[in-house]
């Protein structure tokens, strides 16, 4: 029998949350908490707050080095994260997670002021992730049910890199998930 998902998440962050968030000056846990705090501040649905907290969980589910990107490796963390989460959560959580990398490529194609705001590591990783979207890719992306939530999440993701920012603790967001997000626990 698997532990409840909130316990599993607590363990994942306890084990690997203090790893560096790529080449940014915050840890994975700080980055996740800042993204979730921004989502909550904008009165998002509990599902989108969960997606913001968990959007990079895929980075914590593999053993590739923290500097995989500079070594030219795309860890496909958005797909790893989606696959892990979809055993427990519906598409309102998993789809923004799956699409948050493509949302960067989408925003670069559709918002002329966006690319210049990206950090250098974000710009570097985008080259590995497929570069700026073509018009056909923009159209395909726009057809996803939760693409707008993915774009909102992306903007929080880009901002969630502030050194020493005070946020609520992980337990605050896990309580929101446990109380307000529909969860299907897997039993074996
Ligand atoms: Fe992120």
PDB file of C-alpha atoms and ligand atoms in Angstrom:
ATOM      1  CA  UNK A   1       0.000   0.000   0.000  1.00  0.00           C
ATOM      2  CA  UNK A   2       1.442   3.342  -1.085  1.00  0.00           C
ATOM      3  CA  UNK A   3       1.654   6.204   1.399  1.00  0.00           C
ATOM      4  CA  UNK A   4      -0.919   8.981   0.808  1.00  0.00           C
ATOM      5  CA  UNK A   5       0.251  11.350  -1.913  1.00  0.00           C
ATOM      6  CA  UNK A   6       0.742  14.268   0.480  1.00  0.00           C
ATOM      7  CA  UNK A   7       3.128  12.104   2.538  1.00  0.00           C
ATOM      8  CA  UNK A   8       4.977  11.049  -0.602  1.00  0.00           C
ATOM      9  CA  UNK A   9       5.315  14.680  -1.651  1.00  0.00           C
ATOM     10  CA  UNK A  10       6.602  15.627   1.768  1.00  0.00           C
ATOM     11  CA  UNK A  11       9.236  12.890   1.447  1.00  0.00           C
ATOM     12  CA  UNK A  12      10.282  13.914  -2.067  1.00  0.00           C
ATOM     13  CA  UNK A  13      10.820  17.517  -0.968  1.00  0.00           C
ATOM     14  CA  UNK A  14      12.567  16.382   2.228  1.00  0.00           C
ATOM     15  CA  UNK A  15      14.954  14.206   0.211  1.00  0.00           C
ATOM     16  CA  UNK A  16      15.725  16.448  -2.720  1.00  0.00           C
ATOM     17  CA  UNK A  17      14.094  19.837  -2.111  1.00  0.00           C
ATOM     18  CA  UNK A  18      17.340  21.428  -1.017  1.00  0.00           C
ATOM     19  CA  UNK A  19      18.981  20.751  -4.387  1.00  0.00           C
ATOM     20  CA  UNK A  20      19.685  23.822  -6.451  1.00  0.00           C
ATOM     21  CA  UNK A  21      16.998  24.981  -8.891  1.00  0.00           C
ATOM     22  CA  UNK A  22      19.082  24.655 -12.055  1.00  0.00           C
ATOM     23  CA  UNK A  23      21.477  27.568 -12.105  1.00  0.00           C
ATOM     24  CA  UNK A  24      19.180  29.900 -10.178  1.00  0.00           C
ATOM     25  CA  UNK A  25      20.074  31.069  -6.681  1.00  0.00           C
ATOM     26  CA  UNK A  26      17.202  29.274  -4.916  1.00  0.00           C
ATOM     27  CA  UNK A  27      16.571  25.643  -3.988  1.00  0.00           C
ATOM     28  CA  UNK A  28      13.919  23.449  -5.581  1.00  0.00           C
ATOM     29  CA  UNK A  29      11.784  23.727  -2.450  1.00  0.00           C
ATOM     30  CA  UNK A  30      12.090  27.528  -2.296  1.00  0.00           C
ATOM     31  CA  UNK A  31      11.197  27.715  -5.980  1.00  0.00           C
ATOM     32  CA  UNK A  32       8.145  25.480  -5.525  1.00  0.00           C
ATOM     33  CA  UNK A  33       6.940  27.446  -2.472  1.00  0.00           C
ATOM     34  CA  UNK A  34       7.383  30.792  -4.210  1.00  0.00           C
ATOM     35  CA  UNK A  35       5.445  29.588  -7.275  1.00  0.00           C
ATOM     36  CA  UNK A  36       2.616  28.273  -5.071  1.00  0.00           C
ATOM     37  CA  UNK A  37       2.576  31.498  -3.040  1.00  0.00           C
ATOM     38  CA  UNK A  38       2.161  33.551  -6.228  1.00  0.00           C
ATOM     39  CA  UNK A  39      -0.651  31.243  -7.343  1.00  0.00           C
ATOM     40  CA  UNK A  40      -2.437  31.581  -4.015  1.00  0.00           C
ATOM     41  CA  UNK A  41      -2.008  35.368  -4.032  1.00  0.00           C
ATOM     42  CA  UNK A  42      -3.908  35.490  -7.330  1.00  0.00           C
ATOM     43  CA  UNK A  43      -6.831  33.546  -5.855  1.00  0.00           C
ATOM     44  CA  UNK A  44      -6.191  30.559  -8.108  1.00  0.00           C
ATOM     45  CA  UNK A  45      -8.107  27.308  -7.835  1.00  0.00           C
ATOM     46  CA  UNK A  46      -6.666  24.758  -5.375  1.00  0.00           C
ATOM     47  CA  UNK A  47      -5.767  22.609  -8.407  1.00  0.00           C
ATOM     48  CA  UNK A  48      -3.680  25.404  -9.924  1.00  0.00           C
ATOM     49  CA  UNK A  49      -1.999  26.116  -6.576  1.00  0.00           C
ATOM     50  CA  UNK A  50      -1.112  22.411  -6.466  1.00  0.00           C
ATOM     51  CA  UNK A  51       0.205  22.562 -10.037  1.00  0.00           C
ATOM     52  CA  UNK A  52       2.333  25.593  -9.147  1.00  0.00           C
ATOM     53  CA  UNK A  53       3.786  23.808  -6.113  1.00  0.00           C
ATOM     54  CA  UNK A  54       4.435  20.608  -8.057  1.00  0.00           C
ATOM     55  CA  UNK A  55       5.318  21.861 -11.535  1.00  0.00           C
ATOM     56  CA  UNK A  56       8.997  20.905 -11.195  1.00  0.00           C
ATOM     57  CA  UNK A  57       8.539  17.730  -9.129  1.00  0.00           C
ATOM     58  CA  UNK A  58       9.919  15.844 -12.141  1.00  0.00           C
ATOM     59  CA  UNK A  59      13.347  17.389 -11.433  1.00  0.00           C
ATOM     60  CA  UNK A  60      13.240  15.627  -8.044  1.00  0.00           C
ATOM     61  CA  UNK A  61      12.290  12.232  -9.455  1.00  0.00           C
ATOM     62  CA  UNK A  62      15.464  11.488 -11.415  1.00  0.00           C
ATOM     63  CA  UNK A  63      19.136  11.230 -10.614  1.00  0.00           C
ATOM     64  CA  UNK A  64      20.519  13.381 -13.393  1.00  0.00           C
ATOM     65  CA  UNK A  65      22.933  16.072 -12.169  1.00  0.00           C
ATOM     66  CA  UNK A  66      21.592  19.542 -11.218  1.00  0.00           C
ATOM     67  CA  UNK A  67      23.518  21.008 -14.154  1.00  0.00           C
ATOM     68  CA  UNK A  68      22.010  18.614 -16.724  1.00  0.00           C
ATOM     69  CA  UNK A  69      20.978  21.547 -18.916  1.00  0.00           C
ATOM     70  CA  UNK A  70      24.500  22.912 -19.317  1.00  0.00           C
ATOM     71  CA  UNK A  71      25.609  19.415 -20.189  1.00  0.00           C
ATOM     72  CA  UNK A  72      23.110  19.497 -23.026  1.00  0.00           C
ATOM     73  CA  UNK A  73      20.620  17.101 -21.404  1.00  0.00           C
ATOM     74  CA  UNK A  74      16.905  17.879 -21.365  1.00  0.00           C
ATOM     75  CA  UNK A  75      15.562  15.868 -18.403  1.00  0.00           C
ATOM     76  CA  UNK A  76      11.953  16.102 -19.721  1.00  0.00           C
ATOM     77  CA  UNK A  77      10.958  16.880 -16.150  1.00  0.00           C
ATOM     78  CA  UNK A  78       7.516  18.115 -17.167  1.00  0.00           C
ATOM     79  CA  UNK A  79       6.659  14.655 -18.525  1.00  0.00           C
ATOM     80  CA  UNK A  80       8.154  12.832 -15.528  1.00  0.00           C
ATOM     81  CA  UNK A  81       6.146  15.095 -13.232  1.00  0.00           C
ATOM     82  CA  UNK A  82       2.924  14.613 -15.161  1.00  0.00           C
ATOM     83  CA  UNK A  83       3.304  10.819 -15.174  1.00  0.00           C
ATOM     84  CA  UNK A  84       3.908  10.708 -11.440  1.00  0.00           C
ATOM     85  CA  UNK A  85       1.070  13.077 -10.607  1.00  0.00           C
ATOM     86  CA  UNK A  86      -1.583  11.609 -12.907  1.00  0.00           C
ATOM     87  CA  UNK A  87      -1.928   8.550 -10.666  1.00  0.00           C
ATOM     88  CA  UNK A  88      -3.368  10.870  -8.031  1.00  0.00           C
ATOM     89  CA  UNK A  89      -4.668  14.069  -9.602  1.00  0.00           C
ATOM     90  CA  UNK A  90      -6.908  15.112 -12.483  1.00  0.00           C
ATOM     91  CA  UNK A  91      -5.989  17.127 -15.553  1.00  0.00           C
ATOM     92  CA  UNK A  92      -6.531  20.506 -13.816  1.00  0.00           C
ATOM     93  CA  UNK A  93      -3.333  19.675 -11.889  1.00  0.00           C
ATOM     94  CA  UNK A  94      -1.397  17.538 -14.350  1.00  0.00           C
ATOM     95  CA  UNK A  95      -1.957  19.432 -17.594  1.00  0.00           C
ATOM     96  CA  UNK A  96      -0.482  22.775 -16.460  1.00  0.00           C
ATOM     97  CA  UNK A  97       2.492  20.756 -15.125  1.00  0.00           C
ATOM     98  CA  UNK A  98       2.912  18.961 -18.446  1.00  0.00           C
ATOM     99  CA  UNK A  99       2.572  22.204 -20.433  1.00  0.00           C
ATOM    100  CA  UNK A 100       4.654  24.613 -18.344  1.00  0.00           C
ATOM    101  CA  UNK A 101       7.787  24.140 -20.453  1.00  0.00           C
ATOM    102  CA  UNK A 102       5.893  24.540 -23.708  1.00  0.00           C
ATOM    103  CA  UNK A 103       4.208  27.611 -22.189  1.00  0.00           C
ATOM    104  CA  UNK A 104       7.603  29.328 -22.197  1.00  0.00           C
ATOM    105  CA  UNK A 105       8.027  28.497 -25.883  1.00  0.00           C
ATOM    106  CA  UNK A 106       4.445  29.719 -26.460  1.00  0.00           C
ATOM    107  CA  UNK A 107       4.978  33.010 -24.637  1.00  0.00           C
ATOM    108  CA  UNK A 108       8.172  33.694 -26.585  1.00  0.00           C
ATOM    109  CA  UNK A 109       6.141  33.341 -29.783  1.00  0.00           C
ATOM    110  CA  UNK A 110       3.121  35.383 -28.681  1.00  0.00           C
ATOM    111  CA  UNK A 111       4.338  38.068 -26.237  1.00  0.00           C
ATOM    112  CA  UNK A 112       7.055  40.304 -27.658  1.00  0.00           C
ATOM    113  CA  UNK A 113       8.189  41.510 -24.218  1.00  0.00           C
ATOM    114  CA  UNK A 114       8.462  38.033 -22.708  1.00  0.00           C
ATOM    115  CA  UNK A 115      11.730  36.602 -23.967  1.00  0.00           C
ATOM    116  CA  UNK A 116      13.816  39.543 -22.742  1.00  0.00           C
ATOM    117  CA  UNK A 117      12.551  38.912 -19.166  1.00  0.00           C
ATOM    118  CA  UNK A 118      13.803  35.330 -19.092  1.00  0.00           C
ATOM    119  CA  UNK A 119      16.816  34.463 -16.978  1.00  0.00           C
ATOM    120  CA  UNK A 120      19.870  33.157 -18.775  1.00  0.00           C
ATOM    121  CA  UNK A 121      19.371  29.555 -17.544  1.00  0.00           C
ATOM    122  CA  UNK A 122      15.750  29.662 -18.782  1.00  0.00           C
ATOM    123  CA  UNK A 123      16.910  30.900 -22.159  1.00  0.00           C
ATOM    124  CA  UNK A 124      19.558  28.188 -22.347  1.00  0.00           C
ATOM    125  CA  UNK A 125      17.164  25.384 -21.439  1.00  0.00           C
ATOM    126  CA  UNK A 126      14.654  26.587 -24.045  1.00  0.00           C
ATOM    127  CA  UNK A 127      17.116  25.736 -26.806  1.00  0.00           C
ATOM    128  CA  UNK A 128      17.078  22.132 -25.596  1.00  0.00           C
ATOM    129  CA  UNK A 129      13.298  22.214 -25.231  1.00  0.00           C
ATOM    130  CA  UNK A 130      12.550  23.051 -28.868  1.00  0.00           C
ATOM    131  CA  UNK A 131      13.010  26.847 -29.082  1.00  0.00           C
ATOM    132  CA  UNK A 132      10.314  29.421 -29.876  1.00  0.00           C
ATOM    133  CA  UNK A 133       7.037  27.877 -31.077  1.00  0.00           C
ATOM    134  CA  UNK A 134       6.084  27.939 -34.732  1.00  0.00           C
ATOM    135  CA  UNK A 135       2.583  29.241 -35.611  1.00  0.00           C
ATOM    136  CA  UNK A 136       1.403  25.623 -36.012  1.00  0.00           C
ATOM    137  CA  UNK A 137       2.755  24.765 -32.544  1.00  0.00           C
ATOM    138  CA  UNK A 138       1.044  27.847 -31.074  1.00  0.00           C
ATOM    139  CA  UNK A 139      -2.249  26.652 -32.542  1.00  0.00           C
ATOM    140  CA  UNK A 140      -1.776  23.115 -31.192  1.00  0.00           C
ATOM    141  CA  UNK A 141      -0.826  24.442 -27.742  1.00  0.00           C
ATOM    142  CA  UNK A 142      -3.886  26.714 -27.645  1.00  0.00           C
ATOM    143  CA  UNK A 143      -6.142  23.696 -28.143  1.00  0.00           C
ATOM    144  CA  UNK A 144      -5.216  22.195 -24.740  1.00  0.00           C
ATOM    145  CA  UNK A 145      -8.010  22.645 -22.184  1.00  0.00           C
ATOM    146  CA  UNK A 146      -5.690  24.013 -19.504  1.00  0.00           C
ATOM    147  CA  UNK A 147      -3.274  25.972 -21.688  1.00  0.00           C
ATOM    148  CA  UNK A 148      -4.214  29.292 -20.078  1.00  0.00           C
ATOM    149  CA  UNK A 149      -3.499  27.903 -16.627  1.00  0.00           C
ATOM    150  CA  UNK A 150      -0.158  26.635 -17.951  1.00  0.00           C
ATOM    151  CA  UNK A 151       0.676  30.166 -19.128  1.00  0.00           C
ATOM    152  CA  UNK A 152      -0.252  31.635 -15.734  1.00  0.00           C
ATOM    153  CA  UNK A 153       1.867  28.989 -14.037  1.00  0.00           C
ATOM    154  CA  UNK A 154       4.756  29.792 -16.364  1.00  0.00           C
ATOM    155  CA  UNK A 155       4.741  33.442 -15.334  1.00  0.00           C
ATOM    156  CA  UNK A 156       4.861  32.474 -11.635  1.00  0.00           C
ATOM    157  CA  UNK A 157       7.607  29.977 -12.445  1.00  0.00           C
ATOM    158  CA  UNK A 158       9.688  32.767 -13.998  1.00  0.00           C
ATOM    159  CA  UNK A 159       9.228  34.988 -10.921  1.00  0.00           C
ATOM    160  CA  UNK A 160       9.806  32.295  -8.297  1.00  0.00           C
ATOM    161  CA  UNK A 161      13.564  32.769  -8.028  1.00  0.00           C
ATOM    162  CA  UNK A 162      13.886  35.412  -5.308  1.00  0.00           C
ATOM    163  CA  UNK A 163      16.657  34.790  -2.793  1.00  0.00           C
ATOM    164  CA  UNK A 164      15.475  34.640   0.861  1.00  0.00           C
ATOM    165  CA  UNK A 165      11.830  35.427   0.083  1.00  0.00           C
ATOM    166  CA  UNK A 166       9.486  34.560   2.962  1.00  0.00           C
ATOM    167  CA  UNK A 167       6.719  32.126   2.015  1.00  0.00           C
ATOM    168  CA  UNK A 168       4.316  29.855   3.874  1.00  0.00           C
ATOM    169  CA  UNK A 169       5.845  26.434   4.622  1.00  0.00           C
ATOM    170  CA  UNK A 170       5.296  23.286   2.573  1.00  0.00           C
ATOM    171  CA  UNK A 171       2.714  22.015   5.086  1.00  0.00           C
ATOM    172  CA  UNK A 172       0.469  24.999   4.281  1.00  0.00           C
ATOM    173  CA  UNK A 173       0.204  23.962   0.638  1.00  0.00           C
ATOM    174  CA  UNK A 174      -0.021  20.242   1.398  1.00  0.00           C
ATOM    175  CA  UNK A 175      -2.984  21.044   3.654  1.00  0.00           C
ATOM    176  CA  UNK A 176      -4.684  22.876   0.775  1.00  0.00           C
ATOM    177  CA  UNK A 177      -4.064  19.856  -1.465  1.00  0.00           C
ATOM    178  CA  UNK A 178      -5.349  17.374   1.127  1.00  0.00           C
ATOM    179  CA  UNK A 179      -8.460  19.427   1.905  1.00  0.00           C
ATOM    180  CA  UNK A 180      -9.424  20.964  -1.428  1.00  0.00           C
ATOM    181  CA  UNK A 181      -7.973  19.049  -4.388  1.00  0.00           C
ATOM    182  CA  UNK A 182      -9.717  15.835  -5.510  1.00  0.00           C
ATOM    183  CA  UNK A 183      -7.232  12.995  -5.040  1.00  0.00           C
ATOM    184  CA  UNK A 184      -7.503   9.391  -6.196  1.00  0.00           C
ATOM    185  CA  UNK A 185      -5.156   7.360  -4.035  1.00  0.00           C
ATOM    186  CA  UNK A 186      -3.687   4.275  -5.685  1.00  0.00           C
ATOM    187  CA  UNK A 187      -4.101   1.093  -3.658  1.00  0.00           C
ATOM    188  CA  UNK A 188      -2.200  -2.128  -4.371  1.00  0.00           C
TER     189      UNK A 188
HETATM  190 FE1  LIG B   1      10.082  25.993 -12.366  1.00  0.00          FE
END
